[in-house]
Amino acid sequence: SNCLVPKDPNLNAALLDLIYVKDNATAPKETLRKKVVESVKDSIRSKFDDIDKSMGGGSAPALSTDPELVKLTGAIYKNPVSMMIVAKDLTSDSTYSDLYSQTTLAAAAVPCSVQCNDAVVSDEVDGLKGKTMKGVENFVLALTSFGTRQTLRADCADLVNCADALTSPRGKSCKAGNNFVKLKQNLMDAGTFRCDTFVNPLDGVSACDVKFMSGTFNAAKSRTMWSNDCLSATKEVKRKQVLCNVQQFSNYVKDYKTRIEQAMKRIDLAVTEVGPAISKGLRGIVEKDLIAPIDRVADGVTCGLMGGFYREMVDGFCYQGINGFIIIGQSYVACGAMAVFLVLLMYGVWRRAIDNVNKSSVALTKVVDFDKADGVLPTTPQN
């Protein structure tokens, strides 16, 4: 009715408000506007509401102090990589298997890392926290009970001059122990670990490490300007390959605590400084250039024009049609009256004509009595 015969003649009803749909037989019916248009708008707006909620009205939870991140950086810092590199089970390897026949060597070898001192895994490492990772020094000390310790290295991975014949059980264990120490030496001396950094964008050659990144607040731009962040003018980074040994690699990974904290602090500052612009500025753009056009399209799908056509149809079929039938009827009556007049007129004309014909016929015709005739027909009319 709002489309065809609205109470307000100026009403241009939106079609989406008049069409109802249902998801299923038992679901309540909803207008097409609510089903399509409002659901899209609510979905978009809810994302911005989530941003506002997560920022707590302008201050988002800091990533740099997030408990899980603090736990991660703590695990990296407190547990050197050199402490976590341990040998696999070597009992089936003939090069090392004889050392496991000696209780003291076996106890020192499992687990044995590639750092000199023993260390305990911190609480941040689930599944290993509190576990003692034995150092190389501990194993070498156990091995010295089988011979004399050499002092040729600057670190603790010294070999032992075995006191017993290498074919004897103790000699075989000593030899296997030395092989185990050589395995540690290979790892400790290897220079094939990767301690990669970034290329310094200022010269394109030297190394750049984000652990030295720092920021200074620029009041004119209302945000922090960063230096030593390794970003080029196009906000890209280029990796620089750097080889290192296990101790350098261990320190390199340990420094990731600082790198991660620096990066997270930068993100926290960016959220504080740019967050309102995203939450309010971008939201305003979305409202203006996305949601408002959706409303205009929905409001533009109207059915007001149908009322005009419907009224024209009613006027044409009903009012104008009836008037036409009346005129047609009146025309028939007029035609009938004219026909009666014409009938009378034509009858008068016909009557006069027929009377004239009849009179002419009587004047020209005389009945002759042949019984009294003398056999001669008169040539002129007889009175």
C-alpha positions as a printed Julia matrix, in Angstrom:
383×3 Matrix{Float64}:
   0.0     0.0     0.0
   2.91    2.39    0.65
   3.97    1.88   -2.95
   0.57    2.05   -4.69
  -1.72    4.15   -2.51
   0.37    5.79    0.28
  -1.48    7.88    2.82
   1.0    10.67    2.2
   0.93   11.46   -1.51
   4.47   12.83   -1.24
   5.81    9.6     0.26
   8.46    7.83   -1.83
   8.75    4.53    0.04
  12.05    2.58    0.05
  11.5    -0.81   -1.51
  14.04   -2.52    0.78
  11.9    -1.56    3.79
   8.82   -3.23    2.31
  10.31   -6.6     1.29
  10.69   -9.18    4.06
  12.83  -12.32    4.03
  13.35  -15.27    6.37
  16.4   -17.47    6.79
  14.21  -20.51    7.37
  10.64  -21.47    8.18
  10.97  -20.79   11.92
  13.19  -17.7    11.75
  11.63  -14.27   12.26
  11.18  -12.21    9.15
  13.46   -9.27    8.49
  13.36   -6.46    6.01
  15.7    -6.72    3.08
  17.38   -3.52    4.25
  18.23   -5.04    7.62
  19.26   -8.34    6.09
  21.62   -6.91    3.49
  22.42   -3.26    4.12
  22.47   -3.11    7.91
  24.39   -6.37    8.26
  27.14   -5.04    5.97
  27.32   -1.75    7.83
  27.32   -3.47   11.22
  30.12   -5.78   10.1
  32.3    -2.83    9.04
  31.54   -0.73   12.1
  32.13   -3.64   14.47
  35.75   -3.86   13.3
  36.34   -0.26   14.24
  34.55   -0.84   17.53
  36.95   -3.72   18.17
  39.87   -1.38   17.51
  38.46    1.19   19.93
  37.83   -1.52   22.49
  41.3    -3.04   22.15
  42.85    0.4    22.49
  40.84    1.02   25.61
  39.71    4.43   24.48
  43.08    5.41   23.04
  45.72    3.32   24.82
  46.16   -0.19   23.45
  47.83   -2.86   25.62
  51.58   -2.55   25.18
  53.16   -5.39   23.24
  56.54   -4.79   24.84
  55.12   -5.71   28.25
  52.87   -8.53   27.06
  53.43  -11.53   29.37
  53.93  -13.98   26.52
  56.44  -11.7    24.81
  58.27  -11.12   28.09
  58.39  -14.89   28.54
  59.8   -15.35   25.04
  62.51  -12.7    25.41
  63.36  -14.09   28.84
  63.82  -17.56   27.39
  66.08  -16.17   24.64
  68.18  -14.13   27.04
  68.52  -16.59   29.92
  69.15  -19.72   27.87
  72.12  -19.32   25.51
  71.97  -21.3    22.29
  75.32  -22.91   23.14
  73.65  -24.38   26.23
  70.77  -25.81   24.21
  72.88  -27.57   21.54
  73.28  -31.14   22.78
  74.29  -34.36   21.07
  71.73  -36.91   20.09
  71.82  -40.45   21.49
  75.22  -41.8    20.37
  75.07  -45.21   22.07
  74.67  -46.98   18.72
  77.53  -45.05   17.06
  80.76  -47.09   17.26
  82.84  -43.9    17.37
  81.36  -42.95   20.74
  79.61  -46.04   22.1
  82.53  -47.19   24.3
  82.32  -44.11   26.51
  78.87  -45.22   27.7
  80.41  -48.27   29.31
  81.93  -45.94   31.9
  79.37  -44.59   34.33
  81.17  -41.29   34.97
  81.59  -40.53   31.26
  78.02  -41.53   30.42
  76.64  -39.3    33.19
  78.73  -36.35   31.95
  77.77  -36.9    28.31
  73.98  -36.88   28.71
  73.03  -34.13   28.09
  76.22  -32.23   27.23
  76.04  -28.84   25.54
  78.73  -26.93   23.62
  79.38  -24.33   26.31
  81.97  -24.86   28.98
  79.95  -24.5    32.18
  76.91  -26.35   33.41
  73.66  -24.37   33.27
  70.05  -24.77   34.34
  67.21  -24.12   31.89
  65.12  -21.17   33.05
  61.43  -21.3    33.93
  60.46  -19.63   30.64
  61.14  -22.83   28.67
  58.19  -25.14   29.16
  59.08  -28.82   29.35
  62.78  -28.21   30.12
  62.66  -25.7    32.98
  64.92  -26.67   35.89
  66.85  -29.22   33.79
  70.65  -29.08   34.12
  72.53  -28.93   30.82
  76.05  -30.21   31.49
  78.98  -28.26   30.05
  82.04  -29.48   28.16
  84.24  -28.73   31.19
  82.25  -31.24   33.2
  82.85  -33.96   30.61
  86.58  -33.16   30.26
  87.0   -33.37   34.03
  85.36  -36.81   33.99
  87.64  -37.82   31.12
  90.82  -36.79   33.0
  90.36  -39.82   35.24
  91.46  -41.85   32.18
  94.59  -39.84   31.38
  96.36  -36.48   31.37
  94.56  -33.35   30.18
  96.07  -31.38   27.31
  96.21  -27.61   27.52
  96.48  -26.63   23.88
  93.15  -24.78   23.56
  92.02  -21.43   24.85
  88.61  -22.84   25.75
  87.67  -25.87   27.84
  87.4   -28.5    25.09
  90.73  -30.19   25.86
  91.63  -33.7    24.85
  93.19  -36.24   27.23
  96.31  -38.33   26.72
  94.94  -41.74   27.55
  96.88  -43.62   30.26
  95.72  -47.09   29.24
  96.26  -49.0    26.04
  93.69  -48.06   23.46
  92.79  -51.74   23.06
  91.87  -52.07   26.73
  88.33  -51.35   27.97
  89.47  -48.14   29.69
  91.57  -47.17   26.71
  88.61  -47.67   24.38
  86.43  -45.53   26.66
  89.13  -42.85   26.77
  89.44  -42.87   22.98
  85.65  -42.65   22.6
  85.65  -39.79   25.12
  88.27  -37.92   23.09
  86.16  -38.46   19.98
  83.24  -36.96   21.84
  85.36  -33.93   22.81
  86.48  -33.56   19.16
  82.81  -33.48   18.18
  82.36  -30.57   20.58
  85.52  -28.91   19.22
  84.17  -29.08   15.67
  81.01  -27.28   16.73
  82.86  -24.74   18.88
  85.4   -23.97   16.14
  82.96  -23.94   13.21
  82.58  -20.54   11.61
  79.53  -21.46    9.57
  76.83  -20.16   11.89
  74.78  -17.26   10.54
  74.69  -13.99   12.48
  72.97  -11.99    9.74
  72.13   -8.32   10.12
  70.77   -5.7     7.71
  72.63   -3.56    5.21
  73.05    0.02    6.37
  70.9     2.08    3.96
  73.19    5.1     4.41
  76.19    3.52    2.69
  74.75    0.26    1.28
  77.72   -1.75    2.61
  78.14   -1.73    6.38
  76.04   -3.7     8.82
  72.98   -2.26   10.54
  71.48   -3.82   13.66
  68.04   -2.78   14.96
  69.16   -3.35   18.53
  70.75    0.1    18.24
  67.51    1.68   16.98
  66.41    4.81   18.83
  63.59    7.31   18.5
  63.06   11.0    19.17
  59.65   12.62   19.34
  59.07   15.27   16.68
  56.55   17.8    18.0
  55.99   19.35   14.56
  54.91   15.99   13.11
  53.38   14.76   16.38
  55.17   11.45   16.13
  58.47    9.75   16.88
  61.24    9.84   14.28
  63.55    6.82   14.29
  67.22    6.37   13.51
  69.32    3.23   13.01
  66.19    1.3    12.07
  67.85   -0.07    8.89
  64.92    1.04    6.73
  65.61    2.47    3.31
  63.75    5.43    1.82
  61.19    2.96    0.46
  60.76    1.38    3.93
  62.55   -1.81    2.93
  65.4    -3.74    4.51
  68.16   -5.73    2.87
  69.77   -8.66    4.65
  73.54   -8.77    5.11
  75.07  -12.23    5.52
  77.48  -12.54    8.44
  79.24  -15.8     9.4
  80.16  -16.5    13.02
  81.13  -19.24   15.48
  78.88  -20.84   18.05
  79.78  -18.43   20.86
  79.17  -15.43   18.62
  75.94  -17.03   17.43
  74.87  -17.58   21.02
  75.46  -13.9    21.82
  73.71  -12.94   18.58
  70.57  -14.85   19.53
  70.78  -13.55   23.08
  70.67  -10.0    21.71
  67.35  -10.76   20.08
  65.81   -9.87   23.42
  66.89   -6.27   22.8
  65.9    -6.4    19.11
  62.41   -7.69   19.87
  61.9    -5.2    22.69
  63.02   -2.32   20.47
  60.66   -3.39   17.69
  57.72   -3.84   20.07
  58.34   -0.47   21.71
  58.25    1.13   18.27
  54.95   -0.6    17.52
  53.56    0.55   20.88
  54.51    4.14   20.11
  53.05    3.87   16.61
  49.76    2.64   18.05
  49.67    5.53   20.51
  50.55    8.12   17.89
  48.72    6.74   14.85
  45.96    4.75   16.53
  43.53    7.68   16.88
  44.03    8.57   13.22
  43.19    5.0    12.24
  40.29    4.7    14.63
  38.74    8.1    13.91
  40.21    9.36   10.65
  39.93    6.12    8.72
  36.55    5.45   10.26
  35.35    8.82    9.02
  36.59    8.03    5.51
  34.85    4.66    5.56
  31.63    6.23    6.81
  31.77    8.9     4.12
  33.0     6.95    1.11
  31.66    3.46    1.79
  28.76    3.34    4.22
  27.07    6.57    3.07
  26.98    5.4    -0.58
  25.48    2.1     0.57
  22.71    4.05    2.31
  22.17    6.21   -0.75
  21.83    3.17   -2.98
  19.45    1.51   -0.52
  17.37    4.68   -0.19
  17.37    5.13   -3.94
  15.62    1.81   -4.54
  12.12    3.27   -4.13
   8.66    2.4    -5.38
   7.04    5.85   -5.39
   6.86    5.88   -9.16
   4.63    2.81   -9.02
   1.92    4.86   -7.27
   1.74    7.33  -10.15
   1.45    4.56  -12.72
  -1.11    2.76  -10.55
  -3.23    5.9   -10.24
  -3.0     6.47  -13.97
  -4.08    2.88  -14.53
  -7.04    3.28  -12.14
  -7.99    6.57  -13.78
  -7.68    5.05  -17.22
  -9.56    1.83  -16.52
 -12.12    3.13  -14.05
 -12.84    6.83  -14.19
 -11.87    7.6   -17.75
 -13.21    4.23  -18.94
 -16.64    4.76  -17.33
 -16.8     8.26  -18.7
 -15.99    6.85  -22.09
 -18.73    4.27  -21.79
 -21.18    7.04  -20.81
 -20.17    9.08  -23.82
 -20.47    6.0   -26.01
 -23.99    5.39  -24.61
 -24.98    8.97  -25.16
 -23.63    8.73  -28.66
 -25.74    5.65  -29.28
 -28.84    7.52  -27.99
 -28.04   10.47  -30.25
 -27.52    8.14  -33.16
 -30.84    6.46  -32.37
 -32.66    9.81  -32.23
 -31.09   10.86  -35.47
 -32.0     7.52  -36.96
 -35.71    8.04  -35.95
 -35.64   11.48  -37.52
 -34.07   10.09  -40.64
 -36.66    7.32  -40.7
 -39.49    9.87  -40.52
 -37.8    12.06  -43.09
 -37.16    9.19  -45.42
 -40.7     7.95  -44.92
 -42.07   11.38  -45.91
 -39.85   11.43  -48.97
 -40.83    7.9   -49.82
 -44.55    8.62  -49.24
 -44.54   11.62  -51.54
 -42.62    9.74  -54.16
 -44.86    6.73  -54.08
 -47.99    8.85  -54.17
 -46.71   10.67  -57.23
 -45.97    7.37  -58.88
 -49.39    6.01  -58.08
 -51.17    9.11  -59.41
 -49.21    9.08  -62.64
 -50.12    5.46  -63.2
 -53.89    6.13  -62.81
 -53.82    9.07  -65.22
 -52.12    7.14  -67.98
 -54.2     4.01  -67.67
 -57.97    3.58  -68.66
 -59.87    0.35  -68.44
 -61.51   -0.6   -71.81
 -64.62   -2.7   -71.97
 -63.97   -5.0   -74.87
 -67.52   -6.28  -74.88
 -68.83   -2.84  -75.89
 -65.96   -1.86  -78.04
 -66.49   -1.45  -81.76
 -63.19   -2.99  -82.49
 -61.33    0.27  -82.74
 -59.1     1.48  -79.89
 -59.13    5.14  -79.32
 -55.88    6.93  -80.04
 -56.46    9.72  -77.53
 -57.46    9.48  -73.91
 -61.22    9.39  -73.31
 -62.78   11.4   -70.53
